Amino acid sequence: MSQLAFSNLSKAFGSFKVFDGLSLAAEAGEIVVIFGSSGTGKTFLLRLIAGVEEPTTGTIEIGGRDVTEIPPEQRNVGMAFQNFALFPHMSARENIASPLRAAHADEATVESGVSRVAKLLKIDHVLGHAPRELSNGQKQRTALARALAAEPRILLLDDPLRNVDAKLRFEMRLELPRLLRQSGATVLYVTQDYKEAMALADRIAVLAGGRFVQVGTPEEIYMAPSTLGVAKLFGDPSINTLETRLSADGMWVAIRGKDIRIDKAAKLGGREVILGVRPEAVALTQSQVGLPATVMAVTPLNERVVLLLESDGGWEFLASLPSAAADIPEPNTRLSVTFAAEGVHLFDPTTGERLHG
Amino acid sequence: MDHTSTFERILRGILLALVVLFFMFPIFWILLMSFQTNESILRMPPSVFFTPTFDNYIALVTGEMRTAAGSLQLNFMQNLWNSVLLSTTSVAVALVLGVPAAYAFARFKFRLGEDIAFTLLSFRFAPPLLVLLPLSLYFKSLGLTNTYIGLIWVYQLICLPLILWIVRGYFEDLSPDIEHAHRIAGYSWFQTFRKIAVPLALPGIAAAGLLAFIFSWNNFVFALVLASADKQPVTVGALAFVTASGIQYGQIAAAIVMSVIPTFVLAMFAQRYLVEGLSLGAVKG
């Protein structure tokens, strides 16, 4: 039995549909990342599950119980908001204690519960402070602690690292998975940072246009994106694309006048496609087998170097190489490139759907 | 970074002093008048030097005014008590009714919501004389004329719109997420209203309550028409000083001083909340 399940969830404001038929089931202890660009309703989905908004249609089940009509205080969920939403007139301690007090826990239980999560999140030294005296990082941890305090079965985290500085975000990205596993709760985690999604998720649900376009493990999403849109969302720099046509036997693809061999599309012969090539699947070679191209620009990007290349036919695309790689070419170098098969994806030009397994 | 020159600062000080003098002078003069006899008030030219007397205050407190034409009974202490009773009860009733209503208008969209809120506001800018005639007829048939309950009811026309609209603004400024977080933590909507919404809007509620109190205190026309002497507040009661033998300026001044004190004390007390509210807003987020 899944810990959290919602099916056919829809929400409309007049004729404007936020969601149309969302369904998902998550097991106890599973971390599901709801991923999507801003304005896709990720936060709204969490609010529906928390019960502070009502769906137009559909059902929500927590621990096998239908909670669709049940008010938020009876759902046994914890939620951390993107803007923290701490109670400004209560100390950090009282903020964290509030879910325990709501459950009428005795003073000793409240005390031990608060100090347990406060230690876990390393905020035990600021418990006496009012929210306005806390740094953003401490506010964010207090908000997390409050969500965790009553050991809810469902934990809803709304982009909790959005409003904290880059250094803390990086640290928390490493810390959070361990912390969330310890809680044993089913976690729905909203983010629009694909690295965060890949680092934390057991499964990622990609939300776009009011529905889940793909639900899968981070590897599945990255290695086999179900649509061009998903492929573009995951990866930095983002995937190279080109509208083109496959040869009759499906083994070759034309790139601005030069045929390049790809091995994966035998049954798609002769079709119009959108070719997608991950920048890190682009390999440089000196032999003449590949696509002739010129290096236009070289940009170091942390542990990788990004090359802007232009093929002889005028297709501009990016290649991403490890910084440690030998002989990074200079601008204006002439060379050939080949594409690693696992980084090449074909999509339908009209629907954007993935065309192969 | 202060670029103002010494000259500018001195000029500003002088101008501010002039403004304060302009506004405070009448109050200061009334305070002086309240310690003088009618004769010394009316002498020409006026002077700030006189022999102070407490006769005016004694007359007000004992309720016996001695004039050239003889002794007159005064209701002033009763009027003052009426003012306190009417204003505090009206504001209390308006807070009990208005704060939840303001919350509803701020948080929920419902049919005719805006229309109802606007109608309530319109009570504030409709001239009171417009409603007085029908009201006095209704009050007669309901037996509410010259009752505290009737007056408190009518005073809601003054208090309720003020409280509703001011407090609504404060509620709207609160992030709904804070209330959502409290609900999710396990509290019912009423507990959330009591423990989150009301405490956070308290500076606004205090300000609105104070304003409503002052407006009620200063009201004249409702009480004049709908109540008789024993239920009337100080504003109407002060008319008694216009006697057949002349206007009792000294006693009017003493009455004004005494009737200003409650509002003054309340303002001093509520100021703490008002200032607190301002500084709370400054570090929001």
Short mmCIF file of N, CA, C and O in Angstrom, two decimals, chain A residues 11 74 214 272:
data_model
loop_
_atom_site.label_atom_id
_atom_site.label_comp_id
_atom_site.label_asym_id
_atom_site.label_seq_id
_atom_site.Cartn_x
_atom_site.Cartn_y
_atom_site.Cartn_z
N LYS A 11 -7.47 20.90 -10.97
CA LYS A 11 -7.84 22.17 -10.35
C LYS A 11 -8.03 23.18 -11.45
O LYS A 11 -7.17 23.34 -12.31
N GLN A 74 -5.88 17.62 10.24
CA GLN A 74 -6.08 16.19 10.53
C GLN A 74 -5.36 15.29 9.53
O GLN A 74 -5.61 14.10 9.48
N GLN A 214 6.58 13.15 -17.36
CA GLN A 214 7.38 11.96 -17.14
C GLN A 214 7.58 11.75 -15.64
O GLN A 214 7.81 12.70 -14.90
N GLU A 272 10.80 12.93 -40.57
CA GLU A 272 11.23 14.21 -40.01
C GLU A 272 11.41 14.03 -38.50
O GLU A 272 10.55 13.43 -37.86
#
